[in-house]
Coordinates of C-alpha atoms (C1' of nucleotides) in Angstrom, one line a residue:
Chain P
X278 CA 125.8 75.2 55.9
X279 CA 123.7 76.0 58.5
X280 CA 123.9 73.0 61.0
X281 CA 122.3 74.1 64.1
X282 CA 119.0 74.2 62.1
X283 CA 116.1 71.7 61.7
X284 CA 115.2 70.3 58.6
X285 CA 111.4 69.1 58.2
X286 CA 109.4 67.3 55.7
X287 CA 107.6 69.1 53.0
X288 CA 104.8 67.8 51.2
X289 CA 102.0 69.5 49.0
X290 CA 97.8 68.4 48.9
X291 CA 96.0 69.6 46.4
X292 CA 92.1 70.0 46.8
X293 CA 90.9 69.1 43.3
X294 CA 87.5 70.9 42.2
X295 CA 85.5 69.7 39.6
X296 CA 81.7 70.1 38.3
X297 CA 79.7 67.4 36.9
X298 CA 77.0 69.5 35.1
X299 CA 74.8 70.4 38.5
X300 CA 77.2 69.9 41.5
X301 CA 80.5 70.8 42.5
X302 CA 82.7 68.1 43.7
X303 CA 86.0 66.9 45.3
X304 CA 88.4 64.4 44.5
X305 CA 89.8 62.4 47.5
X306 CA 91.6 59.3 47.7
X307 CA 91.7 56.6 50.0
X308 CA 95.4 56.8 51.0
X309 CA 97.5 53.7 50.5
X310 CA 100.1 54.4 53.2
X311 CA 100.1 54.3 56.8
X312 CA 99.2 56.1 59.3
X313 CA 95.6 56.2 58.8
X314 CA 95.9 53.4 55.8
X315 CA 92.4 53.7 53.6
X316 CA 91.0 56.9 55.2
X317 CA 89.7 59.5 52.8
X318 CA 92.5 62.3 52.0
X319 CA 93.4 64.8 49.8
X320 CA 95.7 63.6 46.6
X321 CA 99.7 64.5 48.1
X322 CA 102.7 63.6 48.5
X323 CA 106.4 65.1 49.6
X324 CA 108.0 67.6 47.7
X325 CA 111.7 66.1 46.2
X326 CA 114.8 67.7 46.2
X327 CA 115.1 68.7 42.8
X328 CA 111.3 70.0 42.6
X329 CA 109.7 73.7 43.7
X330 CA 106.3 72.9 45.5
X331 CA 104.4 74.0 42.3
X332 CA 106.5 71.1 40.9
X333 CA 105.2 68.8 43.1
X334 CA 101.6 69.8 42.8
X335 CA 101.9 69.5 39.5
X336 CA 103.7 65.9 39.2
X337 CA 100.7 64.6 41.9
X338 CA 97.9 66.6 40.2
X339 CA 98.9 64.3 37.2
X340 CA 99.7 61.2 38.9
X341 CA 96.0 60.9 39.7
X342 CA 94.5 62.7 37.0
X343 CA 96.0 62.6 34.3
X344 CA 96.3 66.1 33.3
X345 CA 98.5 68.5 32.2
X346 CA 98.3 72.5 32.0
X347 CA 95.8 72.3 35.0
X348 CA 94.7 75.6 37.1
X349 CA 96.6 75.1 40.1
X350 CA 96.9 77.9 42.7
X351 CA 99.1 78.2 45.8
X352 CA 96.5 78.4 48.8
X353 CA 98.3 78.2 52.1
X354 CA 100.7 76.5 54.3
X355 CA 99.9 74.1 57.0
X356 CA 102.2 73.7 59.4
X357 CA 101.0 72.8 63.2
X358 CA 103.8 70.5 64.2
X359 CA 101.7 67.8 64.9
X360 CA 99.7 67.8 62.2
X361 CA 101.2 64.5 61.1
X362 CA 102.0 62.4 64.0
X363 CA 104.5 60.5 63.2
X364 CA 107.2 63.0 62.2
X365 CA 106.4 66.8 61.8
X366 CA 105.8 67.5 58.1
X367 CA 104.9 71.0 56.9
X368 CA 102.1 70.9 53.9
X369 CA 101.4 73.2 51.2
X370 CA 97.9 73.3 49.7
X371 CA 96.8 74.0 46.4
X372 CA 94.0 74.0 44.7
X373 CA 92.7 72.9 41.7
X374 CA 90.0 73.5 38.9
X375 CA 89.4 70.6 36.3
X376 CA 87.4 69.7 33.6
X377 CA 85.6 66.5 35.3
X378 CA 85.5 65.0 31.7
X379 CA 88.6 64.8 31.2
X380 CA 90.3 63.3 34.1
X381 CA 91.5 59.4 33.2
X382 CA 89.4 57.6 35.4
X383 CA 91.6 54.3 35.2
X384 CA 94.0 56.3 37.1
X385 CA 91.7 57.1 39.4
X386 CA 90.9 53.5 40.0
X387 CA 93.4 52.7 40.4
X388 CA 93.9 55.4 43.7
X389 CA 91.0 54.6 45.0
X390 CA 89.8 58.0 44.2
X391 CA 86.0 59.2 44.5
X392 CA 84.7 62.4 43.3
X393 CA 82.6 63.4 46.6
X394 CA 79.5 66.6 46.6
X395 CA 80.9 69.2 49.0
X396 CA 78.1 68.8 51.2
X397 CA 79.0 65.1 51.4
X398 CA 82.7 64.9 52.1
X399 CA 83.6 62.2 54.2
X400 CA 86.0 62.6 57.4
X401 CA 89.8 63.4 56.3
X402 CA 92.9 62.7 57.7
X403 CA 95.0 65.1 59.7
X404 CA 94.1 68.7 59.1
X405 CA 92.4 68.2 55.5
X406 CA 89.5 69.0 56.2
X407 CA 90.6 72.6 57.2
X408 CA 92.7 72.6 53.9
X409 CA 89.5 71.7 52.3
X410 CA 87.0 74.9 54.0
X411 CA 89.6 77.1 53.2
X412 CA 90.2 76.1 49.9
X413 CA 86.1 76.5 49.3
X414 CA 86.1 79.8 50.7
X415 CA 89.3 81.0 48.3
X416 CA 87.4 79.3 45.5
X417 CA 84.0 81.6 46.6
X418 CA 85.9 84.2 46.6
X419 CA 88.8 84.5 43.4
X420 CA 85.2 83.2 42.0
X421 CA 83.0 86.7 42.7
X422 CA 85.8 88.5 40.9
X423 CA 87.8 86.4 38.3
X424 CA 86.6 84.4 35.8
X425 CA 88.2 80.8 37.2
X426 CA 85.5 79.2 36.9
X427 CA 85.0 78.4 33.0
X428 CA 88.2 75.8 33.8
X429 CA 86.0 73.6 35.8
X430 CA 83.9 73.6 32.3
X431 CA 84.6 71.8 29.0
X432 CA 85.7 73.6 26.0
X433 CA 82.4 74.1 24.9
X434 CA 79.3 74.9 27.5
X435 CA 76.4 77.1 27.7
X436 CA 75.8 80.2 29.6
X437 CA 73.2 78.1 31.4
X438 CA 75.5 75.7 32.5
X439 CA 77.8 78.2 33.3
X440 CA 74.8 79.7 35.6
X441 CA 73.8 76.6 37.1
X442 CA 78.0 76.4 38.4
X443 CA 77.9 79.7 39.9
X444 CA 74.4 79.1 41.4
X445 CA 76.4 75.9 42.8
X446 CA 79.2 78.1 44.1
X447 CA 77.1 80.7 46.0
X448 CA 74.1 78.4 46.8
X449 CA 72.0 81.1 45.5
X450 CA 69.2 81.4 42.3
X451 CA 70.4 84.5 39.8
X452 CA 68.3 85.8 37.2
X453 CA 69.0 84.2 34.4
X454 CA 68.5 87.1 32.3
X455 CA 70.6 89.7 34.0
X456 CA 73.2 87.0 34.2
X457 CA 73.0 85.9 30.5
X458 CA 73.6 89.3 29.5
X459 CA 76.5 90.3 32.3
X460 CA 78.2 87.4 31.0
X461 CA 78.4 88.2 27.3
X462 CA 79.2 91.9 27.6
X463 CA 82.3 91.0 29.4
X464 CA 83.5 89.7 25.7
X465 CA 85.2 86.8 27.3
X466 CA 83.1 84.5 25.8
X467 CA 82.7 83.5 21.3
X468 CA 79.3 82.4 20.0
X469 CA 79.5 79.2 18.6
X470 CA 77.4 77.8 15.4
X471 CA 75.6 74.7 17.0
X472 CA 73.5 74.6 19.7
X473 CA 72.9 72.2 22.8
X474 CA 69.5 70.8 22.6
X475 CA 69.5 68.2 25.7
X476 CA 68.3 70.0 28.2
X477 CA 65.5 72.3 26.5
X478 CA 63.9 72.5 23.4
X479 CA 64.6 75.9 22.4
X480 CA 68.3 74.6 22.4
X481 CA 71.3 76.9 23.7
X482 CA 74.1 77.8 21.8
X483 CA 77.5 77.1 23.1
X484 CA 80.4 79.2 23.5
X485 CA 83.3 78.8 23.8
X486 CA 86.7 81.4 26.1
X487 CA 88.0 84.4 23.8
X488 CA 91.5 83.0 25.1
X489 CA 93.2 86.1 24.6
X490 CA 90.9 88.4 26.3
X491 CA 90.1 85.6 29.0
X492 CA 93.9 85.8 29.8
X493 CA 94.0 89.7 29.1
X494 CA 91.5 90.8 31.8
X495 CA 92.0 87.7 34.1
X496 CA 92.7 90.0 37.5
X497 CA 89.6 92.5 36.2
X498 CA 87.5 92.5 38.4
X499 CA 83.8 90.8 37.4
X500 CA 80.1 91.2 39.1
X501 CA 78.5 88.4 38.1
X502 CA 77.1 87.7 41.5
X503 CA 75.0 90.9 42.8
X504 CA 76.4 91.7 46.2
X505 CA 79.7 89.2 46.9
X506 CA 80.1 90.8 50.4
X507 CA 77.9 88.4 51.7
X508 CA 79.3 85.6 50.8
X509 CA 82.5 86.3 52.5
X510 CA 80.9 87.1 56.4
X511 CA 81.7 83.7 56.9
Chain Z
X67 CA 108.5 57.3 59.9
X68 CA 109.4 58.2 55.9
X69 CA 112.5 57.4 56.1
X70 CA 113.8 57.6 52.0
X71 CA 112.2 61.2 52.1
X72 CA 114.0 64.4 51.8
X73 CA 114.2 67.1 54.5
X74 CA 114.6 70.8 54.1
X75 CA 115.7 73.7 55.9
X76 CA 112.6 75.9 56.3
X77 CA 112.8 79.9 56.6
X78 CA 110.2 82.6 56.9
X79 CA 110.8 85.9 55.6
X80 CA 108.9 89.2 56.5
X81 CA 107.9 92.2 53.9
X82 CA 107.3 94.8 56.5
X83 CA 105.7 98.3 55.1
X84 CA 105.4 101.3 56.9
X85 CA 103.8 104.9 56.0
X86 CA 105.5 107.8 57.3
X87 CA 102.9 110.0 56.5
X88 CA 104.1 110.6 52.7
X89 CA 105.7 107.9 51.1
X90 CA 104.8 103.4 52.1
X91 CA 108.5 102.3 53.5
X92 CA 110.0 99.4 53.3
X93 CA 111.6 97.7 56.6
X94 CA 115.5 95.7 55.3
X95 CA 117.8 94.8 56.9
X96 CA 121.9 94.1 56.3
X97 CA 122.2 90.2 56.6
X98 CA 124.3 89.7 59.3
X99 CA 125.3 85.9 58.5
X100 CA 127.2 84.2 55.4
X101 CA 126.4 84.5 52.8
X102 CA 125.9 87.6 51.5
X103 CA 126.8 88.7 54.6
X104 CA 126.2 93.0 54.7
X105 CA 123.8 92.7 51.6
X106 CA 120.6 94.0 52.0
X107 CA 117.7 91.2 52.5
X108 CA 114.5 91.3 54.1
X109 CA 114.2 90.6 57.9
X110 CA 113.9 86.4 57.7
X111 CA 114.8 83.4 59.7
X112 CA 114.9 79.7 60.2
X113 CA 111.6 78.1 61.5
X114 CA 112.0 76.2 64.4
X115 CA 110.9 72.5 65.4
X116 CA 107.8 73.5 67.7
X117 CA 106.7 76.6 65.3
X118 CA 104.5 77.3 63.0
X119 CA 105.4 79.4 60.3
X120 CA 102.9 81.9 61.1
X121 CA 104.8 81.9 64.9
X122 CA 108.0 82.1 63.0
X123 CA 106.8 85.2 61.4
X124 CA 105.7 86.9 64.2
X125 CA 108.9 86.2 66.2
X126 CA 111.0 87.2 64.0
X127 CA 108.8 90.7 63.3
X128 CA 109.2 91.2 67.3
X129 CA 112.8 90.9 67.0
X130 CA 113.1 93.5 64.5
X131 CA 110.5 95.9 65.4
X132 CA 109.5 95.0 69.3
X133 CA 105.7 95.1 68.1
X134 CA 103.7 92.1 68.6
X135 CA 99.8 91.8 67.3
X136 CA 100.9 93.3 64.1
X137 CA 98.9 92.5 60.9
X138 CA 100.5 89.7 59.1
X139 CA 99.5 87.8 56.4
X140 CA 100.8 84.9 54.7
X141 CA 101.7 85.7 50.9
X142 CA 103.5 82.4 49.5
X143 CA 106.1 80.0 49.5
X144 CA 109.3 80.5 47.5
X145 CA 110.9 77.3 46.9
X146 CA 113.6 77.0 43.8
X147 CA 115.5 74.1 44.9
X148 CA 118.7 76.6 44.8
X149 CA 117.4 80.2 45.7
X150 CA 119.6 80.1 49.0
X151 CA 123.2 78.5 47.4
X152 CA 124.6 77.1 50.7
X153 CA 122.1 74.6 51.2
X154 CA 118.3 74.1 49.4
X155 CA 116.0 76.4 52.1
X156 CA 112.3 77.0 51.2
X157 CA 110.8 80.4 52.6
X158 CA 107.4 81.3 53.4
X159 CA 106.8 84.9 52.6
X160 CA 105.0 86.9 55.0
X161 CA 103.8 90.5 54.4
X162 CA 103.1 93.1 57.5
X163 CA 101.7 96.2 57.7
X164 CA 102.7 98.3 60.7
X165 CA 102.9 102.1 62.0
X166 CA 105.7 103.5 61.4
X167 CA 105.7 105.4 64.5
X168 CA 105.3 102.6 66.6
X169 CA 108.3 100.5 66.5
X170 CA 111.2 100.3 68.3
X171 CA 114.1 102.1 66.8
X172 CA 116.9 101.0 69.1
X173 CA 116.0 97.2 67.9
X174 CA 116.4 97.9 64.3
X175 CA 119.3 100.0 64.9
X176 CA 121.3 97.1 66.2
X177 CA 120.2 94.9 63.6
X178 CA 121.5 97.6 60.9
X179 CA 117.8 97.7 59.8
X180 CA 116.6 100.6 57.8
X181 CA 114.0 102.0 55.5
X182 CA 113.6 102.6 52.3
X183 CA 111.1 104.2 50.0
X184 CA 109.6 101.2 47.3
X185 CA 111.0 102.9 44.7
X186 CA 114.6 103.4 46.2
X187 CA 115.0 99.8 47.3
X188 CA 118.5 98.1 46.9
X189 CA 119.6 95.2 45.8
X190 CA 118.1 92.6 47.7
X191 CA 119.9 88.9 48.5
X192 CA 118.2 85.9 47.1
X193 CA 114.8 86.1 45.6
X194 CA 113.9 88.6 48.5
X195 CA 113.0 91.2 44.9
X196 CA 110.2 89.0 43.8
X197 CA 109.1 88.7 47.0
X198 CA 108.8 92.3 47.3
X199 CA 107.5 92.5 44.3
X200 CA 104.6 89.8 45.3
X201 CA 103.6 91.8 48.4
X202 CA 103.4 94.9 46.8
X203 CA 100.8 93.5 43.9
X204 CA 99.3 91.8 47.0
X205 CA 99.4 94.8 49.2
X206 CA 97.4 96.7 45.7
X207 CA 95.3 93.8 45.9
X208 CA 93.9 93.6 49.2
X209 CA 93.7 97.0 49.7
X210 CA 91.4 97.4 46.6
X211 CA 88.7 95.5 48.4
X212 CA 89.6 95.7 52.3
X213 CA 90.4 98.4 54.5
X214 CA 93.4 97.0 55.3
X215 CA 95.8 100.0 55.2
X216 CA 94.6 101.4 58.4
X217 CA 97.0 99.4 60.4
X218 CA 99.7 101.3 58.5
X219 CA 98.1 104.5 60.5
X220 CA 98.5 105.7 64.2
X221 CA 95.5 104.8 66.4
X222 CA 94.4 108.7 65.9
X223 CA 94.1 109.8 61.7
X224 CA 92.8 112.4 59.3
X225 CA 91.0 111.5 56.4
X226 CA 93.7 113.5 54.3
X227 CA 96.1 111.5 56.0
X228 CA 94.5 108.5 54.8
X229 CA 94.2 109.8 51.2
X230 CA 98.1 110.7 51.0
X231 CA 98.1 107.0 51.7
X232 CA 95.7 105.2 49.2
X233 CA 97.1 107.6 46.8
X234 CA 100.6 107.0 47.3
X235 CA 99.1 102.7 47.3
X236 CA 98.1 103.3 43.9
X237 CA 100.3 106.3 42.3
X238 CA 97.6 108.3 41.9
X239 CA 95.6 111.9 42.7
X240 CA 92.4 111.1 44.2
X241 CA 89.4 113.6 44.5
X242 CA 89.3 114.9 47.8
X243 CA 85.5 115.6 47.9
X244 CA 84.7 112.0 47.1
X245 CA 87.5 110.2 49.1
X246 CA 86.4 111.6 52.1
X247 CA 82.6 110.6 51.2
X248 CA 83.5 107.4 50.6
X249 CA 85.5 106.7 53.7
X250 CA 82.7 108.5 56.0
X251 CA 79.9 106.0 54.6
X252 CA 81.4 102.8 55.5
X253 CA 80.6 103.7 59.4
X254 CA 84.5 102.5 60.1
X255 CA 85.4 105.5 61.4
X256 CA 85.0 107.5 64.8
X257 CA 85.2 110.9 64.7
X258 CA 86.9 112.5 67.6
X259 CA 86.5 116.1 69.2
X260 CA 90.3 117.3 68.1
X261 CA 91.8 118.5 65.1
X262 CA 94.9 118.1 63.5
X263 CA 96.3 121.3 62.6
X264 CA 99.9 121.5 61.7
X265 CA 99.2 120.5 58.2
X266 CA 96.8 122.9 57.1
X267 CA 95.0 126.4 58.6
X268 CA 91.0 124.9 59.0
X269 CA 92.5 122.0 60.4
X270 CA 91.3 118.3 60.0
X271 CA 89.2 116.2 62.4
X272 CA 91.1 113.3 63.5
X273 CA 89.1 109.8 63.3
X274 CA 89.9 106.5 64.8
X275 CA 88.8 103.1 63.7
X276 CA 85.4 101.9 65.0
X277 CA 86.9 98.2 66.3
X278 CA 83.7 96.2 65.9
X279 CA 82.5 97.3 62.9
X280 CA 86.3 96.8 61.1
X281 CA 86.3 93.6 62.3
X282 CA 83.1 92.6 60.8
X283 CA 83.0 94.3 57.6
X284 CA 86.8 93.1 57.0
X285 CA 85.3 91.2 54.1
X286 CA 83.5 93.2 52.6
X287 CA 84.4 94.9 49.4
X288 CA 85.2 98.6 49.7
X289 CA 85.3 100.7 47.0
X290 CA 87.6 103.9 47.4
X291 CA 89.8 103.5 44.0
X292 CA 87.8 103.9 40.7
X293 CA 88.2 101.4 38.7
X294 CA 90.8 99.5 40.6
X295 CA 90.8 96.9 37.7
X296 CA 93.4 99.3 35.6
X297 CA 96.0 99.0 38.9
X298 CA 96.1 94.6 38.0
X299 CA 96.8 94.8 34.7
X300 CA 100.4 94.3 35.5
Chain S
dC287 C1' 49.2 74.6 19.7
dC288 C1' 51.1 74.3 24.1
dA289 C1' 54.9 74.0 27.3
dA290 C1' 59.4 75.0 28.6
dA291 C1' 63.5 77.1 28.4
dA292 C1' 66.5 80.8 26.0
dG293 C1' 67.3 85.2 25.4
dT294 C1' 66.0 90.5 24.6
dG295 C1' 63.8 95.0 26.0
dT296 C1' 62.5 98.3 29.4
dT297 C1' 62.4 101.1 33.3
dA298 C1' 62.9 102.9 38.0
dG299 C1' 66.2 103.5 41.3
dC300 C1' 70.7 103.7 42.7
dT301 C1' 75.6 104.9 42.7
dC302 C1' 79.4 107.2 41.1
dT303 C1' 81.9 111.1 39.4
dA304 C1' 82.8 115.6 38.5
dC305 C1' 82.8 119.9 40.0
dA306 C1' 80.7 124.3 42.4
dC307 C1' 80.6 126.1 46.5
dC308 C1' 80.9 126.9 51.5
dC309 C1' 83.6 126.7 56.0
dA310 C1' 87.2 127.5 59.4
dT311 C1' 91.4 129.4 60.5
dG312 C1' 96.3 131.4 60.7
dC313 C1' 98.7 135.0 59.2
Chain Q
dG298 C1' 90.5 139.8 54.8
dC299 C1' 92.5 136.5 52.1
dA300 C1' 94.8 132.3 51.1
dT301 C1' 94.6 127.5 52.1
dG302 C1' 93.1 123.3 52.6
dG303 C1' 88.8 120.7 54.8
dG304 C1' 84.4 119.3 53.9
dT305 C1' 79.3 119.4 51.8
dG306 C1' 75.8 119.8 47.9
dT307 C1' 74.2 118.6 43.6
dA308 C1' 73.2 117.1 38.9
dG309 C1' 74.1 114.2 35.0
dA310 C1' 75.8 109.8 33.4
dG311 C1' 75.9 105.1 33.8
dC312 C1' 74.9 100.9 35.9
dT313 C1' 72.0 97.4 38.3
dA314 C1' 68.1 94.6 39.2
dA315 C1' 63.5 93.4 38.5
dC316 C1' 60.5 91.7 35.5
dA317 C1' 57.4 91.7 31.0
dC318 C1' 57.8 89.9 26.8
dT319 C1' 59.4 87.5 22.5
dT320 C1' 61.6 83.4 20.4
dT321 C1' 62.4 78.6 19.4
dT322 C1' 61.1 74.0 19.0
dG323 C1' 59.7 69.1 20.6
dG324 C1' 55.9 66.7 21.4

DNA sequence: CCAAAAGTGTTAGCTCTACACCCATGC
DNA sequence: GCATGGGTGTAGAGCTAACACTTTTGG
């Protein structure tokens, strides 16, 4: 044993990203426990003895979505003693991408959840709104060189849909012909029979991931977006 | 207060790498405590009630090397609720990059520290393998895209010096011609009036780091490996 | 037949890589 | 004066970005 040490709390807040077809939101909850009762938050909770923090992400990530299998990465650890004030609790962040269709939204009810624009977020409790800019920028950036973002899209979507997220991401218009054709010669992507006919009249066909090249050349590195270094000068 | 929550020993854990002009070093030290006492582990300790873990980190890289303002960057947390058997600890990995030249040699001495070349490393304690093994992908990573691998070189460098380097990164011969080309146009570098001439007859110009423009091109993507993609594969 | 969006073709300019060649110096 | 490693020049290949143009189909 180690007795002279200090033992701390441990929890773990996930930053939950999902795109409703033309903006990219956030899921927050209005937490149900004091301090700060009913003030937006980030979905977390404490870590338990028998769980790893990716555990823990993953048991909350469910408890208020639903879902399984989700894209969860590490992203830091916050841990300014008084970031909680009522006993000193370190945090670890994660982020996650989902599919915004997919999440049960009777759980989410039931937390009082909201998905919020990015450019709308409410004020958050403690440090989560740091938690949240750097989760944004992480996202911008894994984003300019790995393909993340087709898990914030249903199984089957269209390369314009796919431009209009990435146009979301980097607040900026691409060519939608360079960008068709960048997409499709990284392979990552199978042409599907039917087409979406919604939103124009020519129709666009869907596709759909090449799984096993998706997971192949995951850490390749991609150029969808012409110039990423300015994205990243803060 | 939260009171039916669990508390947990909290420990931070350094991957220090150094370049001695050949080979990229790693900094270990024999564990002076039980257990595993005299095994070899990476330089670590407990976080204390008014740190932060990244103060942790940089406490504990002053006590081993005597350097402070050394480049630092947090990597992840390892948390298996039994990766330290005496009692559940959860570490947060930190990886620095210093020169070699620069740190105190008494200090380590008396901490039995020593270092070894990454592919002569010993058996390490714990997890302390995969966290190696993290910082090194992370350490290809980063320095892929960001010229961060100048802060494993003395304030004065040759361009050649800086190649044995990036090559020795990424196990692999680089073209001279174009390194040097590359480097030159990314305006990072100062030339200064003297050579270095022990290493070879014409003698190379040593170069220092323009400050200013390091710190704000930090971001941006370099571009001195062709096609770093095949280093990420695994 | 027209409007609107999907998607293909084309080209000029740039960057990257490979490699020839010149330079400076110690012996 | 020659061997050695530092550094510059250059040309072909390949890629990128800009934009004209064709395709499809609902009304």
């Amino acid at each position: 044993m180690y007795p002279e040490q200090e033992r701390f709390l441990l929890a773990t807040d996930c930053i939950i990203f999902g795109f409703d077809g033309s903006t990219i939101k956030l899921l927050l909850i209005q937490r149900g426990m004091e301090p700060m009762k009913n003030h937006w938050s980030l979905m977390g909770g404490f870590v338990k003895r028998t769980e790893t923090t990716d555990d823990a992400a993953n048991r909350i990530l469910q408890q208020l979505t639903g879902l399984q299998n989700v894209y969860l990465e590490q992203l830091h650890v916050f841990g300014k003693p008084d970031r909680d004030p009522v006993e000193r609790t370190l945090s670890v962040a994660y982020f996650a991408l989902i599919d915004i269709n997919k999440y049960a939204k009777q759980i989410t009810t039931d937390h009082n959840a909201e998905w919020f624009g990015l450019n709308e977020l409410p004020e958050l409790i403690f440090d989560h709104t740091e938690m949240v800019k750097m989760a944004k920028k992480q996202l911008r950036y894994k984003a300019a060189l790995h393909p993340i973002l087709f898990q914030l899209l249903p199984e089957k979507f269209t390369i314009p849909q796919l431009q209009v997220l990435y146009q979301g991401i980097y607040q900026s218009k691409l060519d939608d012909r360079n960008f068709s054709r960048k997409v499709l010669s990284t392979n990552l992507l199978i042409k599907l029979p039917e087409k979406e006919k919604l939103s124009s009249k020519k129709g666009a066909f869907y596709y759909k991931l090449n799984q096993s090249n998706y997971l192949e050349n995951f850490e390749a590195f991609l150029n969808f977006i012409p110039n990423p270094d300015r994205f990243f000068k803060d």
